[in-house]
Short mmCIF file of C-alpha atoms and ligand atoms in Angstrom, two decimals:
data_model
loop_
_atom_site.label_atom_id
_atom_site.label_comp_id
_atom_site.label_asym_id
_atom_site.label_seq_id
_atom_site.Cartn_x
_atom_site.Cartn_y
_atom_site.Cartn_z
CA MET L 1 -13.16 19.98 -25.85
CA GLY L 2 -11.06 17.34 -27.49
CA SER L 3 -8.62 19.85 -26.43
CA VAL L 4 -9.00 19.05 -22.56
CA PRO L 5 -6.09 17.08 -21.61
CA PRO L 6 -6.60 13.97 -19.50
CA SER L 7 -4.92 14.35 -16.04
CA GLU L 8 -5.49 10.87 -14.91
CA SER L 9 -3.20 10.94 -11.79
CA ALA L 10 -5.64 14.30 -10.67
CA TYR L 11 -8.71 12.15 -11.66
CA ASP L 12 -7.59 9.64 -9.27
CA ALA L 13 -6.76 11.63 -6.35
CA THR L 14 -10.15 13.14 -6.76
CA ARG L 15 -11.98 10.06 -6.88
CA LEU L 16 -10.08 8.52 -4.03
CA ARG L 17 -10.93 11.26 -1.43
CA GLN L 18 -14.56 10.57 -3.10
CA TRP L 19 -14.47 7.15 -2.01
CA SER L 20 -12.83 7.63 1.16
CA ARG L 21 -15.76 10.35 1.89
CA GLY L 22 -18.17 8.42 0.43
CA ALA L 23 -19.18 10.69 -2.22
CA ALA L 24 -19.14 9.38 -4.91
CA ARG L 25 -22.22 7.17 -6.21
CA SER L 26 -22.52 3.48 -6.36
CA ALA L 27 -23.34 2.05 -9.70
CA GLY L 28 -25.45 -0.67 -9.61
CA ILE L 29 -24.53 -2.16 -6.46
CA GLU L 30 -25.07 -1.39 -2.46
CA ARG L 31 -22.47 0.61 -0.75
CA ARG L 32 -22.35 -2.01 1.40
CA ASP L 33 -21.04 -4.57 -1.05
CA LEU L 34 -18.95 -2.26 -1.97
CA LEU L 35 -17.34 -2.02 1.37
CA ARG L 36 -17.29 -5.34 1.54
CA LEU L 37 -15.23 -5.94 -1.67
CA VAL L 38 -12.44 -3.72 -0.51
CA ALA L 39 -11.96 -5.51 3.03
CA ALA L 40 -11.88 -8.66 0.87
CA ALA L 41 -9.57 -7.14 -1.37
CA ALA L 42 -7.25 -5.62 1.14
CA ALA L 43 -7.03 -9.65 3.46
CA ALA L 44 -6.65 -11.42 -0.12
CA GLY L 45 -3.43 -13.11 -0.52
CA SER L 46 -2.68 -12.56 3.45
CA ALA L 47 -3.90 -15.63 4.28
CA ALA L 48 -2.38 -18.69 5.07
CA GLY L 49 -1.90 -21.20 2.42
CA ILE L 50 -1.14 -20.90 -1.20
CA ALA L 51 -2.62 -18.14 -3.13
CA GLY L 52 -6.25 -17.27 -3.70
CA PRO L 53 -9.19 -18.37 -5.45
CA ALA L 54 -7.82 -19.03 -9.16
CA GLN L 55 -4.18 -19.70 -8.29
CA ALA L 56 -4.22 -23.74 -8.69
CA VAL L 57 -6.12 -24.19 -12.22
CA PRO L 58 -3.01 -26.74 -13.53
CA SER L 59 -5.43 -27.97 -16.57
CA ALA L 60 -3.82 -26.73 -20.15
CA THR L 61 -5.96 -28.55 -22.12
CA SER L 62 -9.18 -28.88 -20.94
CA PRO L 63 -11.81 -26.61 -22.70
CA ALA L 64 -12.64 -23.17 -21.11
CA PRO L 65 -16.42 -23.34 -20.58
CA GLY L 66 -17.91 -19.67 -22.61
CA ILE L 67 -14.88 -19.60 -24.83
CA VAL L 68 -16.13 -19.78 -28.57
CA LYS L 69 -12.73 -20.17 -30.31
CA PRO L 70 -10.38 -23.28 -30.55
CA LEU L 71 -8.23 -23.19 -27.82
CA PRO L 72 -5.17 -25.54 -28.85
CA PRO L 73 -3.06 -26.34 -25.98
CA GLU L 74 0.04 -25.58 -28.53
CA VAL L 75 -1.63 -21.94 -28.29
CA PHE L 76 -3.42 -21.70 -25.53
CA THR L 77 -3.67 -22.63 -21.67
CA VAL L 78 -6.51 -22.30 -20.30
CA ARG L 79 -7.13 -20.76 -16.74
CA GLY L 80 -10.92 -21.30 -15.50
CA THR L 81 -12.71 -19.27 -17.91
CA ASN L 82 -9.47 -17.58 -19.17
CA ALA L 83 -7.51 -18.86 -22.08
CA GLU L 84 -3.38 -17.71 -21.89
CA THR L 85 -1.37 -17.10 -25.26
CA ASN L 86 1.81 -19.53 -25.01
CA PHE L 87 4.23 -16.54 -26.18
CA ALA L 88 6.08 -19.19 -28.06
CA ALA L 89 3.18 -19.36 -29.87
CA LEU L 90 3.62 -15.66 -31.29
CA ARG L 91 6.83 -16.16 -32.55
CA GLY L 92 6.86 -15.14 -36.34
CA THR L 93 3.43 -14.01 -35.98
CA GLY L 94 4.11 -10.26 -36.47
CA LEU L 95 3.32 -7.14 -34.61
CA LEU L 96 -0.52 -8.11 -35.12
CA THR L 97 -1.99 -10.99 -32.76
CA PRO L 98 -4.11 -13.22 -35.27
CA ALA L 99 -7.57 -13.43 -33.34
CA ASP L 100 -7.22 -16.74 -33.25
CA ARG L 101 -4.05 -16.73 -30.91
CA PHE L 102 -5.48 -13.69 -28.98
CA PHE L 103 -5.63 -14.14 -24.95
CA VAL L 104 -9.09 -14.55 -24.06
CA ARG L 105 -10.59 -12.95 -20.17
CA ASN L 106 -13.89 -13.60 -19.60
CA HIS L 107 -15.96 -13.10 -16.27
CA THR L 108 -18.42 -15.51 -16.93
CA VAL L 109 -18.96 -16.69 -20.89
CA THR L 110 -18.76 -15.41 -24.18
CA PRO L 111 -22.66 -13.94 -24.95
CA ARG L 112 -23.81 -14.89 -28.53
CA LEU L 113 -25.30 -11.40 -30.01
CA ASP L 114 -26.93 -10.65 -33.56
CA ALA L 115 -25.57 -7.19 -34.53
CA ALA L 116 -29.50 -6.86 -36.28
CA ASP L 117 -30.63 -6.69 -32.83
CA TRP L 118 -27.92 -5.11 -31.20
CA ARG L 119 -28.47 -1.32 -29.50
CA LEU L 120 -25.80 0.81 -28.09
CA THR L 121 -28.08 2.94 -25.67
CA VAL L 122 -26.39 6.30 -24.46
CA TRP L 123 -27.91 7.87 -21.13
CA GLY L 124 -27.98 9.57 -17.91
CA ASP L 125 -27.95 12.34 -15.97
CA GLY L 126 -24.21 13.92 -17.96
CA LEU L 127 -26.40 14.37 -21.01
CA ARG L 128 -28.01 17.16 -22.07
CA GLY L 129 -31.55 15.68 -23.04
CA PRO L 130 -32.60 12.01 -22.98
CA ALA L 131 -31.14 8.77 -23.74
CA VAL L 132 -29.80 7.97 -27.73
CA GLU L 133 -29.81 4.69 -28.87
CA PHE L 134 -27.61 3.64 -31.91
CA GLY L 135 -27.80 0.60 -34.03
CA TYR L 136 -24.61 -1.32 -35.49
CA ASP L 137 -25.13 0.27 -39.40
CA GLU L 138 -25.44 3.82 -37.24
CA LEU L 139 -21.95 3.37 -35.66
CA ARG L 140 -20.41 1.88 -38.67
CA ALA L 141 -21.80 5.21 -40.76
CA LEU L 142 -20.30 7.38 -38.03
CA PRO L 143 -16.39 8.59 -39.57
CA PRO L 144 -14.05 5.31 -38.75
CA VAL L 145 -10.69 5.52 -37.49
CA THR L 146 -8.32 2.82 -36.81
CA ARG L 147 -5.46 2.10 -34.42
CA THR L 148 -3.22 -0.16 -33.24
CA ALA L 149 -3.16 -1.12 -29.50
CA PHE L 150 -2.71 -3.87 -26.93
CA VAL L 151 -5.27 -5.15 -25.17
CA GLU L 152 -3.34 -6.14 -21.31
CA CYS L 153 -5.16 -7.67 -18.12
CA ALA L 154 -3.78 -5.57 -15.02
CA GLY L 155 -2.89 -9.36 -13.85
CA ASN L 156 -0.82 -10.03 -16.28
CA ALA L 157 2.37 -12.18 -14.92
CA ARG L 158 0.65 -12.19 -11.79
CA SER L 159 1.84 -15.68 -11.15
CA PHE L 160 5.52 -14.48 -10.89
CA TYR L 161 4.56 -13.04 -7.60
CA THR L 162 4.44 -16.43 -5.77
CA THR L 163 7.09 -18.40 -8.10
CA GLN L 164 9.54 -15.67 -7.92
CA GLN L 165 8.81 -13.80 -4.75
CA ASN L 166 7.33 -16.56 -2.53
CA GLN L 167 4.19 -13.75 -1.76
CA GLN L 168 0.65 -14.54 -2.04
CA VAL L 169 -2.20 -13.02 -4.68
CA SER L 170 -5.37 -13.99 -5.31
CA GLY L 171 -6.73 -13.68 -8.95
CA THR L 172 -6.12 -15.79 -11.91
CA ALA L 173 -2.39 -17.02 -12.07
CA TRP L 174 -1.29 -15.94 -15.78
CA THR L 175 2.28 -15.93 -17.24
CA LEU L 176 3.04 -13.07 -19.25
CA GLY L 177 0.51 -13.89 -22.21
CA ALA L 178 -2.46 -12.50 -21.03
CA ILE L 179 -1.60 -9.47 -24.08
CA GLY L 180 -2.44 -9.20 -27.67
CA THR L 181 -2.02 -6.33 -30.03
CA ALA L 182 -4.25 -6.09 -32.56
CA ARG L 183 -5.06 -3.68 -35.53
CA TRP L 184 -8.55 -1.97 -34.36
CA ARG L 185 -11.19 -0.31 -36.37
CA GLY L 186 -14.15 1.68 -35.10
CA VAL L 187 -15.43 4.97 -33.99
CA ARG L 188 -13.98 7.45 -31.73
CA LEU L 189 -16.48 6.89 -28.22
CA ALA L 190 -15.97 10.72 -28.38
CA ASP L 191 -18.12 11.15 -31.36
CA VAL L 192 -20.67 9.04 -30.51
CA LEU L 193 -20.86 10.62 -26.95
CA ARG L 194 -21.05 14.00 -28.84
CA ARG L 195 -23.71 13.23 -31.18
CA ALA L 196 -25.49 11.52 -27.91
CA GLY L 197 -25.38 15.16 -25.95
CA ILE L 198 -22.70 14.77 -23.67
CA GLY L 199 -23.20 18.04 -21.77
CA ARG L 200 -20.42 19.99 -19.69
CA ASP L 201 -20.97 18.47 -16.14
CA ALA L 202 -20.49 15.20 -17.49
CA VAL L 203 -17.14 13.36 -15.40
CA ASP L 204 -17.70 9.70 -15.59
CA VAL L 205 -18.91 7.44 -18.62
CA LEU L 206 -19.34 3.73 -17.50
CA PRO L 207 -19.99 1.22 -20.38
CA ARG L 208 -21.21 -1.67 -19.15
CA GLY L 209 -21.41 -5.41 -20.95
CA LEU L 210 -24.23 -7.38 -21.99
CA ASP L 211 -22.47 -10.75 -21.09
CA GLY L 212 -24.20 -12.54 -17.43
CA GLU L 213 -24.01 -10.81 -13.89
CA VAL L 214 -20.56 -11.58 -12.09
CA ILE L 215 -21.49 -13.32 -8.64
CA SER L 216 -18.31 -13.53 -6.62
CA ASN L 217 -18.06 -14.39 -2.86
CA GLY L 218 -21.81 -14.76 -3.01
CA ILE L 219 -21.86 -10.92 -3.98
CA ASN L 220 -23.87 -10.19 -7.11
CA LEU L 221 -21.45 -7.94 -8.54
CA GLY L 222 -24.28 -7.13 -11.58
CA ARG L 223 -22.68 -6.99 -15.21
CA VAL L 224 -18.93 -5.96 -15.62
CA ARG L 225 -19.03 -2.12 -15.75
CA ARG L 226 -15.81 -0.09 -15.43
CA PRO L 227 -15.97 3.81 -14.94
CA LEU L 228 -13.98 5.69 -17.30
CA PRO L 229 -12.95 9.48 -16.47
CA VAL L 230 -14.55 11.94 -19.15
CA ALA L 231 -11.00 13.20 -20.26
CA LYS L 232 -9.67 9.80 -21.43
CA ALA L 233 -13.23 8.64 -22.79
CA LEU L 234 -12.93 12.48 -25.24
CA ASP L 235 -9.32 11.57 -25.47
CA ASP L 236 -8.40 8.02 -27.51
CA VAL L 237 -11.20 5.58 -27.01
CA LEU L 238 -12.23 3.78 -29.20
CA LEU L 239 -16.10 2.25 -29.75
CA ALA L 240 -14.24 -1.04 -32.28
CA TYR L 241 -16.38 -3.16 -34.64
CA GLU L 242 -13.31 -4.35 -36.12
CA MET L 243 -10.44 -6.57 -35.26
CA ASN L 244 -7.63 -6.89 -37.65
CA GLY L 245 -9.59 -6.08 -40.83
CA GLU L 246 -12.61 -8.70 -39.60
CA PRO L 247 -15.73 -8.07 -37.68
CA LEU L 248 -14.62 -8.87 -34.17
CA PRO L 249 -15.23 -12.24 -33.12
CA PRO L 250 -17.50 -13.39 -30.67
CA ASP L 251 -15.03 -13.74 -27.88
CA HIS L 252 -13.38 -10.60 -28.00
CA GLY L 253 -16.64 -8.53 -28.32
CA PHE L 254 -19.00 -8.76 -31.05
CA PRO L 255 -20.07 -6.34 -32.31
CA VAL L 256 -18.64 -3.68 -30.41
CA ARG L 257 -16.35 -3.38 -27.76
CA LEU L 258 -14.12 -0.59 -26.42
CA ILE L 259 -10.36 -0.48 -26.70
CA VAL L 260 -8.99 2.00 -24.37
CA PRO L 261 -5.70 2.67 -25.32
CA SER L 262 -2.79 2.09 -22.75
CA TRP L 263 -4.82 1.53 -20.00
CA VAL L 264 -5.67 -2.25 -17.45
CA GLY L 265 -7.54 -4.52 -19.82
CA ILE L 266 -10.89 -4.20 -17.64
CA ALA L 267 -11.41 -0.80 -19.23
CA ASN L 268 -11.92 -2.28 -22.20
CA ILE L 269 -15.35 -3.31 -22.16
CA LYS L 270 -16.78 -6.45 -24.31
CA TRP L 271 -19.94 -6.82 -25.88
CA VAL L 272 -20.94 -3.22 -24.54
CA GLY L 273 -24.75 -2.97 -24.25
CA ASP L 274 -25.04 0.58 -22.81
CA ILE L 275 -23.42 3.87 -21.45
CA GLU L 276 -24.08 6.12 -18.47
CA VAL L 277 -23.13 9.34 -18.50
CA SER L 278 -22.73 10.80 -15.49
CA ALA L 279 -22.74 14.15 -13.76
CA GLN L 280 -21.50 12.62 -10.38
CA PRO L 281 -18.50 10.10 -10.37
CA LEU L 282 -19.13 6.56 -10.13
CA LEU L 283 -18.10 3.57 -8.33
CA SER L 284 -18.21 -0.18 -9.44
CA PRO L 285 -16.72 -3.23 -8.10
CA TRP L 286 -14.37 -2.89 -10.48
CA ASN L 287 -12.70 0.37 -9.94
CA THR L 288 -13.20 0.22 -5.75
CA GLY L 289 -12.42 -3.20 -4.26
CA LEU L 290 -10.91 -4.70 -7.93
CA TYR L 291 -8.26 -2.75 -10.12
CA ARG L 292 -6.85 -0.88 -6.84
CA LEU L 293 -3.79 -1.65 -5.38
CA PHE L 294 -3.96 -2.81 -1.47
CA GLY L 295 -1.17 -4.19 0.49
CA PRO L 296 1.39 -3.10 2.84
CA ALA L 297 2.30 -0.04 0.46
CA TYR L 298 -0.55 1.13 0.34
CA PRO L 299 -3.29 2.73 1.87
CA PRO L 300 -6.17 0.85 3.27
CA GLU L 301 -8.92 1.77 1.35
CA GLY L 302 -5.98 0.87 -1.38
CA SER L 303 -4.27 2.87 -4.33
CA ALA L 304 -6.20 5.18 -7.09
CA PRO L 305 -7.96 2.84 -9.44
CA LEU L 306 -5.44 1.72 -12.04
CA ALA L 307 -4.93 3.41 -15.65
CA GLU L 308 -2.23 2.70 -17.41
CA GLN L 309 -0.41 -0.52 -18.16
CA THR L 310 3.27 -1.01 -16.79
CA LEU L 311 6.76 -2.17 -18.39
CA LYS L 312 6.96 -6.01 -19.41
CA SER L 313 9.04 -8.30 -21.48
CA ALA L 314 8.76 -11.64 -22.87
CA PHE L 315 10.53 -14.31 -24.65
CA GLU L 316 8.93 -16.22 -27.23
CA VAL L 317 10.41 -19.28 -25.65
CA ALA L 318 7.97 -22.04 -24.10
CA PRO L 319 9.25 -22.59 -20.32
CA GLY L 320 12.03 -25.56 -20.00
CA ALA L 321 12.80 -25.50 -23.88
CA SER L 322 16.19 -27.04 -24.85
CA PHE L 323 18.55 -25.35 -26.82
CA ARG L 324 21.45 -27.14 -28.16
CA VAL L 325 24.90 -26.55 -27.05
CA ARG L 326 27.70 -24.35 -29.31
CA ARG L 327 25.02 -23.77 -31.79
CA ARG L 328 23.62 -20.07 -32.94
CA HIS L 329 20.25 -19.20 -32.06
CA VAL L 330 17.91 -16.67 -32.45
CA LEU L 331 16.13 -15.75 -29.26
CA THR L 332 12.83 -13.45 -29.98
CA GLY L 333 10.67 -11.75 -27.48
CA ARG L 334 8.39 -8.01 -26.93
CA SER L 335 8.73 -5.50 -24.31
CA TRP L 336 5.85 -3.23 -24.07
CA SER L 337 4.53 -0.37 -21.72
CA GLY L 338 1.41 1.68 -20.97
CA GLY L 339 3.47 4.54 -20.17
CA SER L 340 6.61 6.25 -21.60
CA PRO L 341 7.78 4.12 -24.81
CA VAL L 342 10.06 1.51 -24.15
CA ARG L 343 13.48 2.92 -25.52
CA ARG L 344 15.86 -0.17 -24.82
CA VAL L 345 15.88 -3.75 -24.18
CA GLU L 346 18.81 -5.89 -22.60
CA VAL L 347 18.90 -9.70 -22.39
CA SER L 348 21.07 -11.80 -20.00
CA THR L 349 21.97 -15.44 -20.90
CA ASP L 350 23.51 -16.24 -17.55
CA GLY L 351 20.96 -15.32 -14.97
CA GLY L 352 21.75 -11.58 -14.93
CA ALA L 353 25.92 -11.80 -14.80
CA GLY L 354 25.93 -10.05 -17.63
CA TRP L 355 23.49 -8.29 -19.87
CA ARG L 356 23.55 -6.82 -24.04
CA PRO L 357 21.57 -4.40 -25.84
CA VAL L 358 18.91 -6.68 -28.31
CA ARG L 359 17.72 -4.95 -31.78
CA LEU L 360 14.55 -3.62 -31.65
CA HIS L 361 11.93 -4.26 -34.76
CA ASP L 362 9.58 -2.01 -34.07
CA GLU L 363 9.34 2.06 -33.76
CA PRO L 364 8.64 1.82 -29.76
CA ARG L 365 4.91 3.28 -28.86
CA SER L 366 2.81 3.75 -25.87
CA GLY L 367 0.18 0.65 -25.96
CA SER L 368 1.72 -1.00 -28.43
CA TRP L 369 4.84 -3.60 -27.82
CA VAL L 370 8.29 -3.86 -30.12
CA ARG L 371 9.73 -7.26 -31.37
CA TRP L 372 13.11 -7.80 -30.68
CA SER L 373 15.61 -10.32 -31.21
CA THR L 374 19.65 -11.22 -30.13
CA GLU L 375 21.90 -14.32 -31.14
CA TRP L 376 22.70 -17.03 -28.42
CA ARG L 377 25.07 -19.47 -28.52
CA PRO L 378 25.03 -21.61 -25.40
CA ARG L 379 28.58 -22.54 -24.36
CA ASP L 380 28.10 -25.17 -21.75
CA ARG L 381 25.30 -27.89 -21.25
CA GLY L 382 23.07 -27.47 -18.25
CA PRO L 383 20.58 -25.48 -16.98
CA ALA L 384 20.40 -21.66 -17.73
CA VAL L 385 18.34 -18.71 -17.12
CA LEU L 386 17.06 -16.19 -20.00
CA LEU L 387 16.82 -12.82 -18.77
CA ALA L 388 15.01 -9.68 -20.52
CA ARG L 389 14.37 -6.31 -19.26
CA ALA L 390 13.50 -2.75 -20.62
CA THR L 391 13.36 1.01 -20.18
CA ASP L 392 11.34 2.92 -20.78
CA ARG L 393 11.61 6.82 -22.33
CA ALA L 394 11.73 7.79 -18.99
CA GLY L 395 14.64 6.69 -17.73
CA ARG L 396 12.83 3.60 -15.74
CA THR L 397 13.95 -0.07 -16.04
CA GLN L 398 12.24 -3.15 -15.15
CA PRO L 399 13.70 -3.68 -11.68
CA GLU L 400 14.37 -7.12 -9.92
CA VAL L 401 11.80 -7.41 -7.45
CA ALA L 402 8.02 -5.72 -7.87
CA VAL L 403 6.24 -3.91 -4.98
CA HIS L 404 3.61 -6.82 -3.76
CA ASN L 405 -0.13 -6.29 -3.85
CA THR L 406 -2.66 -8.25 -2.34
CA GLN L 407 -4.72 -8.95 -6.26
CA GLY L 408 -1.02 -9.54 -7.91
CA TYR L 409 -2.13 -6.57 -10.35
CA LEU L 410 0.72 -4.69 -12.69
CA PHE L 411 3.76 -7.19 -12.31
CA ASP L 412 6.61 -5.47 -13.47
CA ALA L 413 9.78 -7.17 -12.60
CA VAL L 414 12.25 -8.93 -14.86
CA VAL L 415 10.92 -12.60 -15.40
CA ARG L 416 13.10 -15.56 -14.82
CA HIS L 417 13.25 -17.74 -18.03
CA GLU L 418 14.09 -21.49 -17.21
CA VAL L 419 15.86 -23.31 -20.00
CA GLN L 420 17.98 -26.13 -20.43
CA VAL L 421 21.17 -26.29 -22.82
CA VAL L 422 21.37 -29.82 -24.08
N1 LIG X 501 -18.17 -7.48 -20.74
C1 LIG X 501 -16.68 -7.53 -20.46
N2 LIG X 501 -15.64 -6.88 -20.87
C2 LIG X 501 -14.81 -7.53 -20.49
C3 LIG X 501 -14.16 -8.56 -19.95
C4 LIG X 501 -15.19 -9.30 -19.45
O1 LIG X 501 -15.59 -10.07 -18.97
N3 LIG X 501 -16.58 -8.63 -19.72
N4 LIG X 501 -13.15 -8.67 -19.14
C5 LIG X 501 -12.25 -7.62 -18.88
C6 LIG X 501 -10.54 -8.06 -19.27
S1 LIG X 501 -10.56 -8.10 -17.70
C7 LIG X 501 -9.80 -7.72 -20.02
S2 LIG X 501 -8.35 -8.15 -19.61
C8 LIG X 501 -10.23 -7.97 -21.29
C9 LIG X 501 -10.11 -9.14 -22.29
O2 LIG X 501 -9.95 -8.82 -23.85
P1 LIG X 501 -10.17 -10.01 -24.08
O3 LIG X 501 -10.77 -11.40 -24.01
O4 LIG X 501 -10.79 -9.64 -25.94
O5 LIG X 501 -8.72 -10.18 -25.09
O6 LIG X 501 -11.57 -7.54 -21.68
C10 LIG X 501 -12.47 -6.59 -20.04
N5 LIG X 501 -13.76 -6.56 -21.07
MO1 LIG X 502 -8.37 -8.00 -17.16
#
């Protein structure tokens, strides 16, 4: 079974057809409510006025309700129930993001769980037998694996649809800091599913979090859960219990979370409590109304459910930072991709007139990032625009404009980074 290659595009195409025909099963939510969500997603961002619900949360210093760890304002920008990492706070941190600087995306609040009474229940008609439970110690007794991977929100950089492209989008107004990279240790989800007796007819697995139910526009979406195709689940997915050599912190999923390398952040279910294994395709709000692309460029029922993250670059420089004229500065940043690995990164310090290659400091890999640096000796005082653009091994370069979608997912265009030369 380990040799089955995950055919994500075929999977997605099938799900999309099933979704359109109503053939897939709604897991834990009325189909009527799912259809309302799709309609809302299709309409989001097309209404008059500034972008959707979470767009205007300017407060940078108020604590985020429900996040346990400290959120010093020089490291984090609080956005509703979430905390974005300020990219400048990553300068000098190495390849791995320390847990105390890692962004937090919470639909509700971080639950305080006790590993001693935590259980993972694996159940469903895709198993050959009855439900199977795993305790924390049992999981830790299985063969461990480690893997470096980023977790990045699908909505990372969403705010640039509005600020650079003058387009409306709904959702949290992230800049580029809804990403972090860590060394995760845990067990292969494949090992757990096989021990639980996954059958040949299983098609989807549905991990679900132990955090609270999510209420959105008056609809109870239930607990956070997103179907994962069996091919991906059996490929490289981890049930992780350690982050950078320590037990997972509460905000990042203690005691156990999923790590789904290269895929949209939502796939990485935190505080996982149960996993349904299904012989039928499953739908939840997080693969129907949410985490599909809606808009003029997409069909009315939306794109296929999102899978891999896209290509992006960021400077480790505060917005509006000052640089002394005619001095030598080292500009640093990172580029990453959930698809083909980064091959080359170029920087412009004059708003895009000239470009030069930067030095890469890491071996590029899909699902991780590369650090880079370049020197800059600004000649003139005044405002300047820094640009960084990555090209991947498939030859794709970050475009000047990202294709709009109503919920502002997967922004991949080059970001204009404004600074001052003084
Ligand atoms: N149970 C649960 N899992 C979750 C979420 C959540 O709110 N609840 N948020 C998801 C989203 S949208 C993202 S981007 C990542 C963020 O992971 P982090 O908070 O560890 O950075 O977790 C995902 N897993
Ligand atoms: Mo996310």
